Amino acid sequence: MIPHGQLSRVPPRSGSRAHRQNILRCVLLLVGGWLSLGASKPPQFFEHTIATKLRGGYQVVVADLNRDGKPDLIALASGMPELVWFENPGWQRHVLAANLPRMINCVVFESEGHPVMVVGSGFSSEARNSIGNVWVLEPDGDVRQPWKIKEIDRLPTTHRLRLADIDGRGKPVVINGPLTDAHASGPDYRSRTPLLYYRPGEWKRMLITDENEGVMHGICVVDWDGDHRDEILTASFGGIHLNTRRADGNWTRTEISKGNSAAWPKSGASDVVVGHLQGRRFLCSLEPWHGNQVVIYHEQNGDWIRQVIDETFTDGHALATADLAGDGRDAIVAGYRGNRGGLVYYLADDSPGQHWTRHALDIGGITAASCVVVDLNGDGKPDIAAIGSATANLKWYENRN
């Protein structure tokens, strides 16, 4: 006789209904525990609109222009002749330069105690219509007033500008990745596209490689081998390639993946970034050019295994990785410009990164052309900023995880 209020410790008979229910409960507990260890809790974001009427919004860049310790945002819009920035935390609008039609990219670095900016303008995807002006801007005293400007180069379809410390001395060069060769034309763009750099102060055009084929849309700068010198990943019709500077100053080019296997001009990759899952590196790509696929690459025995995690994008164009959940695993932030536009993020459901869950950030409110991840309000949590093309807006998404 079991006293009232106590549970029986007599196990249910093997094969009985109670026994089967116990086994099922144990399995569910084990699976639930595995998922809780593997999956990250989705961070919550609160949306803020910084600016509207940014016609042809194309790129958002982070820089502390007024040197107050707070990251400001530069909003480059291809449909406007003014390059503007917004001062954190009140997001006051300032004009950096006027009369720069068809701007496409910019970078900012420090030189002799003040910021320096390099801007590409006069862009067209058809080389015969693209001047490809490259400008250097420096403040003329007050950074809130228009900056001094001078032209340093003209290279048709100048498109991607990035900074890279190729020498490991803390003094970056400016990478210039044109969209196509100067003699290429659509829709095939059959030609070899150069990849170049400039040393600040000298501003002499230096060739890295001319082996990329067709449209070269994406550039990612990364210290690939941990030697404190930057390497350069490119995404083009020919796939994803790693460009490494040797000790003698020459460059080697290594294929990582051919990207999308469809026939030219739907082959290859459009953008590429690097992420980490608890110390293990992965690549993420948008494929093909302005394409519909979000693709993950994991390295296995020297090969990079391709895995499509989403193929619902229209005109994919924004891509970044960052540890949004604070668990040591990078999330993927990606956006598209077509079909009313959208910005989403993906969290890995397991440490190897074989399974990813998509989370909506902003669907229909931004035709995301570019995004960055940065702590904008100083609370120690990574926020997201994005600029929209057709929506012509600049937003930041506050991480309230």
XYZ file of C-alpha atoms in Angstrom:
401
model
C 0.000 0.000 0.000
C 1.455 3.361 -1.046
C 0.853 6.182 1.424
C -1.317 9.025 0.106
C 0.716 11.851 -1.501
C 3.731 9.728 -2.486
C 4.638 8.590 -5.982
C 5.156 4.950 -6.796
C 8.760 4.009 -7.612
C 7.686 0.763 -9.203
C 8.685 1.002 -12.902
C 5.965 0.391 -15.475
C 5.937 -3.035 -17.090
C 8.060 -3.266 -20.284
C 5.881 -2.883 -23.377
C 3.016 -1.320 -21.439
C 1.441 1.962 -22.447
C 3.015 3.731 -19.438
C 6.432 2.368 -20.401
C 6.098 3.667 -23.952
C 4.994 7.084 -22.665
C 8.035 7.270 -20.385
C 10.367 6.493 -23.290
C 8.683 9.167 -25.404
C 9.031 11.725 -22.601
C 12.751 10.919 -22.271
C 13.314 11.310 -26.024
C 11.493 14.660 -26.047
C 13.538 15.893 -23.090
C 16.779 14.864 -24.786
C 15.815 16.521 -28.077
C 14.658 19.653 -26.276
C 17.913 19.830 -24.366
C 19.936 19.409 -27.556
C 17.992 22.164 -29.280
C 18.383 24.510 -26.329
C 22.135 23.970 -26.439
C 22.328 24.284 -30.212
C 19.921 27.054 -31.129
C 20.453 30.715 -30.244
C 17.707 32.843 -28.782
C 16.670 35.310 -31.498
C 17.548 38.893 -30.496
C 14.782 41.467 -30.632
C 15.255 44.638 -32.673
C 13.522 48.018 -32.492
C 13.378 49.964 -35.753
C 14.434 53.625 -36.084
C 14.298 55.738 -39.256
C 17.242 58.113 -39.520
C 16.552 59.656 -42.930
C 14.308 59.531 -45.982
C 14.570 61.004 -49.489
C 17.953 59.365 -50.081
C 17.263 58.777 -53.749
C 18.964 55.619 -54.982
C 20.365 54.716 -51.553
C 23.316 52.386 -52.169
C 25.865 52.176 -49.340
C 25.994 52.860 -45.604
C 29.433 53.322 -44.024
C 30.390 53.615 -40.350
C 32.973 56.207 -39.246
C 33.517 58.447 -36.230
C 33.885 61.605 -38.300
C 33.687 64.129 -35.451
C 35.965 62.017 -33.204
C 33.589 61.996 -30.226
C 33.736 58.240 -29.725
C 30.323 57.611 -31.265
C 29.974 55.906 -34.667
C 28.423 58.152 -37.303
C 26.786 56.945 -40.511
C 27.636 58.004 -44.071
C 24.739 57.531 -46.480
C 25.835 57.267 -50.113
C 22.946 57.544 -52.567
C 23.572 57.060 -56.290
C 20.613 59.225 -57.300
C 21.813 62.293 -55.376
C 24.715 64.659 -56.128
C 25.388 65.258 -52.413
C 27.308 62.883 -50.164
C 25.847 63.180 -46.664
C 26.522 61.896 -43.163
C 24.429 61.683 -40.021
C 25.879 62.610 -36.636
C 25.289 60.206 -33.759
C 23.262 60.368 -31.488
C 20.847 63.025 -32.802
C 21.422 62.046 -36.451
C 21.869 65.608 -37.687
C 22.452 65.710 -41.445
C 25.683 67.191 -42.845
C 26.911 67.510 -46.447
C 30.411 66.196 -47.143
C 30.524 67.128 -50.822
C 28.218 68.237 -53.621
C 28.249 67.758 -57.395
C 29.172 64.067 -57.275
C 26.686 62.432 -59.643
C 26.142 58.653 -59.713
C 28.176 57.883 -56.597
C 28.711 54.188 -55.957
C 31.079 53.555 -52.980
C 33.288 55.228 -50.389
C 35.779 54.349 -47.635
C 37.124 56.347 -44.663
C 40.470 56.063 -42.863
C 42.609 58.119 -40.467
C 45.658 60.033 -41.699
C 47.735 62.477 -39.652
C 45.022 62.934 -37.080
C 42.057 63.549 -39.347
C 39.672 61.468 -41.443
C 40.258 60.962 -45.174
C 37.624 59.661 -47.556
C 37.875 58.085 -50.998
C 34.726 58.181 -53.151
C 33.818 56.641 -56.500
C 31.324 58.424 -58.760
C 30.262 58.686 -62.392
C 29.225 55.031 -62.300
C 27.366 53.013 -64.899
C 27.222 49.241 -65.278
C 27.998 49.767 -68.969
C 31.677 50.712 -69.177
C 31.179 52.930 -72.231
C 28.893 55.145 -70.119
C 30.967 55.064 -66.937
C 33.582 57.719 -66.215
C 34.601 56.067 -62.945
C 35.883 59.128 -61.080
C 37.909 58.424 -57.932
C 38.056 61.303 -55.447
C 39.926 62.018 -52.206
C 38.108 64.165 -49.633
C 39.598 65.780 -46.528
C 37.979 68.113 -43.997
C 38.677 71.823 -44.384
C 38.679 72.512 -40.671
C 35.178 71.685 -39.378
C 34.115 68.153 -40.413
C 30.495 69.362 -40.385
C 31.215 71.678 -43.298
C 31.878 70.551 -46.902
C 35.281 68.878 -47.323
C 38.099 69.632 -49.769
C 38.061 67.349 -52.775
C 40.476 66.302 -55.529
C 40.346 63.702 -58.279
C 43.040 61.008 -58.256
C 41.920 58.584 -60.987
C 39.376 57.707 -63.655
C 38.666 54.038 -64.097
C 35.483 52.940 -65.908
C 32.953 51.074 -63.707
C 34.839 51.879 -60.488
C 32.493 50.091 -58.126
C 33.739 48.568 -54.859
C 36.097 50.559 -52.610
C 37.539 48.839 -49.542
C 40.449 49.263 -47.096
C 43.073 46.534 -46.664
C 46.248 46.343 -44.582
C 48.198 44.292 -47.093
C 51.576 45.004 -45.418
C 50.601 44.345 -41.800
C 51.829 47.766 -40.701
C 48.492 49.304 -39.760
C 48.455 51.567 -42.815
C 45.716 50.424 -45.179
C 45.665 50.790 -48.925
C 42.469 51.539 -50.837
C 41.187 48.628 -52.924
C 39.314 49.503 -56.132
C 37.246 46.720 -57.657
C 35.602 47.817 -60.946
C 32.394 46.041 -61.888
C 33.715 45.029 -65.323
C 36.573 45.533 -67.717
C 36.627 48.852 -69.574
C 35.676 47.118 -72.849
C 32.956 44.771 -71.561
C 29.247 45.173 -72.286
C 26.060 43.485 -71.139
C 24.434 41.143 -70.811
C 27.431 38.781 -70.924
C 30.248 41.189 -69.901
C 32.763 38.782 -71.399
C 36.173 40.017 -70.328
C 38.717 39.966 -67.506
C 38.045 42.498 -64.751
C 41.001 44.132 -62.960
C 41.420 44.400 -59.180
C 43.556 47.370 -58.084
C 44.798 49.343 -55.113
C 46.179 52.794 -54.239
C 48.617 53.744 -51.493
C 47.365 56.898 -49.739
C 49.515 59.902 -50.526
C 50.949 58.350 -53.674
C 47.559 57.504 -55.240
C 49.216 55.490 -57.970
C 47.129 52.724 -59.532
C 48.612 49.285 -58.718
C 47.353 45.997 -60.187
C 46.498 43.017 -57.966
C 45.068 40.733 -60.646
C 43.190 40.846 -63.923
C 42.042 37.220 -63.798
C 38.499 37.702 -62.485
C 35.986 37.088 -65.233
C 32.823 38.974 -66.108
C 31.054 41.046 -63.461
C 33.039 41.332 -60.207
C 30.455 42.530 -57.710
C 31.705 41.600 -54.248
C 34.901 42.215 -52.268
C 35.631 41.051 -48.730
C 38.843 42.013 -46.909
C 39.986 39.481 -44.305
C 43.130 38.274 -42.545
C 42.673 34.803 -43.982
C 45.743 33.054 -42.562
C 46.231 34.955 -39.284
C 49.513 36.617 -40.294
C 48.222 40.133 -39.484
C 48.107 41.022 -43.176
C 44.873 41.278 -45.104
C 43.875 39.099 -48.025
C 41.058 39.878 -50.462
C 38.112 37.683 -51.392
C 36.332 38.475 -54.657
C 32.938 37.354 -55.942
C 32.445 37.342 -59.709
C 30.904 35.411 -62.581
C 33.916 33.095 -62.226
C 33.160 32.295 -58.570
C 34.814 33.134 -55.247
C 38.587 33.632 -55.181
C 41.214 34.474 -52.555
C 43.940 36.985 -53.462
C 47.101 36.805 -51.326
C 50.112 39.113 -51.456
C 53.424 37.267 -51.338
C 56.589 38.473 -49.621
C 58.002 39.629 -52.970
C 54.995 41.913 -53.526
C 53.361 39.747 -56.185
C 49.914 38.240 -55.733
C 48.513 34.723 -55.957
C 44.879 33.902 -56.718
C 43.199 30.765 -55.351
C 39.763 29.463 -56.246
C 37.492 28.870 -53.250
C 34.352 27.922 -55.177
C 32.846 28.284 -58.621
C 29.659 29.510 -56.938
C 26.352 29.045 -58.702
C 26.668 26.362 -61.387
C 24.171 27.883 -63.853
C 25.363 28.945 -67.291
C 27.037 32.332 -67.784
C 25.914 35.084 -66.981
C 23.991 33.426 -64.123
C 27.143 31.729 -62.858
C 29.385 32.504 -59.920
C 28.694 34.790 -56.978
C 27.571 38.331 -56.265
C 28.816 39.045 -52.712
C 30.867 37.227 -50.099
C 31.546 37.658 -46.364
C 33.323 35.602 -43.692
C 31.778 34.458 -40.407
C 32.683 32.219 -37.479
C 30.801 29.641 -35.447
C 32.632 29.215 -32.146
C 35.990 29.605 -33.848
C 35.193 27.689 -37.025
C 35.199 29.775 -40.208
C 32.435 29.777 -42.793
C 31.682 31.843 -45.885
C 28.352 33.315 -46.889
C 27.525 34.412 -50.412
C 24.668 35.886 -52.406
C 24.354 34.073 -55.730
C 24.262 34.643 -58.658
C 24.759 38.338 -59.514
C 21.889 40.255 -57.860
C 20.483 36.797 -57.318
C 17.974 34.860 -55.242
C 20.184 32.548 -53.171
C 21.794 32.906 -49.745
C 24.603 30.336 -49.693
C 26.818 28.941 -46.922
C 30.251 27.379 -47.458
C 31.902 25.099 -44.876
C 35.454 23.820 -45.261
C 35.950 20.057 -45.199
C 39.394 18.612 -45.864
C 40.415 21.611 -47.955
C 37.209 21.731 -49.991
C 34.439 24.260 -49.521
C 31.030 22.564 -49.401
C 28.186 24.651 -50.822
C 24.826 24.786 -49.017
C 21.878 26.949 -50.103
C 19.944 28.129 -47.024
C 17.478 30.461 -48.791
C 16.459 30.959 -52.409
C 13.554 33.385 -52.049
C 15.440 36.661 -52.572
C 14.806 39.032 -55.442
C 17.845 41.159 -56.316
C 19.939 40.178 -53.279
C 22.342 42.994 -52.431
C 23.118 43.457 -48.693
C 25.237 41.036 -46.685
C 27.074 41.005 -43.330
C 27.959 38.654 -40.463
C 28.150 39.381 -36.718
C 27.486 37.788 -33.338
C 24.029 39.282 -32.792
C 22.991 36.931 -29.965
C 26.226 37.140 -27.956
C 26.801 33.389 -27.991
C 30.088 33.262 -29.902
C 28.378 32.369 -33.179
C 27.961 34.787 -36.055
C 24.554 35.418 -37.519
C 24.043 36.341 -41.169
C 22.325 39.617 -42.063
C 21.106 39.782 -45.664
C 18.840 42.016 -47.712
C 17.239 42.277 -51.113
C 15.996 45.142 -53.262
C 13.283 43.473 -55.359
C 9.705 42.441 -54.561
C 9.169 45.413 -52.207
C 12.493 44.707 -50.512
C 13.490 43.232 -47.191
C 16.128 42.709 -44.525
C 16.435 39.423 -42.618
C 18.890 37.588 -40.409
C 19.739 33.917 -39.967
C 20.817 32.122 -36.790
C 22.580 28.765 -36.786
C 20.523 26.090 -35.055
C 23.633 24.020 -34.357
C 27.308 24.673 -33.781
C 28.450 23.163 -37.111
C 26.109 25.548 -38.957
C 24.305 22.884 -40.936
C 20.869 24.264 -40.079
C 19.836 27.925 -40.120
C 16.605 29.697 -39.171
C 15.476 32.853 -40.953
C 14.151 35.800 -38.912
C 12.507 38.839 -40.473
C 13.863 42.280 -39.577
C 12.036 44.510 -42.041
C 9.922 43.180 -44.901
C 8.593 45.784 -47.324
C 9.982 48.734 -45.368
C 13.447 48.847 -46.915
C 14.847 47.771 -50.283
C 18.134 46.877 -48.652
C 21.147 47.751 -50.795
C 23.759 47.753 -48.013
C 23.964 46.968 -44.304
C 26.497 47.245 -41.487
C 26.587 45.858 -37.956
C 27.837 48.214 -35.230
C 26.971 49.248 -31.669
C 25.316 52.585 -32.383
C 24.030 53.479 -28.914
C 26.958 52.318 -26.787
C 25.080 49.628 -24.861
C 27.514 46.882 -25.841
C 25.064 45.158 -28.205
C 25.556 45.026 -31.989
C 22.914 46.994 -33.892
C 22.194 46.951 -37.629
C 22.061 49.903 -40.034
C 20.791 49.610 -43.599
C 20.126 51.864 -46.577
C 17.349 51.347 -49.101
C 17.430 52.035 -52.837
C 13.823 52.343 -54.052
C 12.647 53.114 -50.508
C 15.327 55.863 -50.341
C 15.747 55.539 -46.576
C 18.346 54.967 -43.877
C 17.329 52.937 -40.825
C 18.936 51.462 -37.746
C 17.672 48.455 -35.888
C 18.383 48.619 -32.161
C 19.399 45.306 -30.593
C 17.369 44.806 -27.423
C 18.559 41.282 -26.748
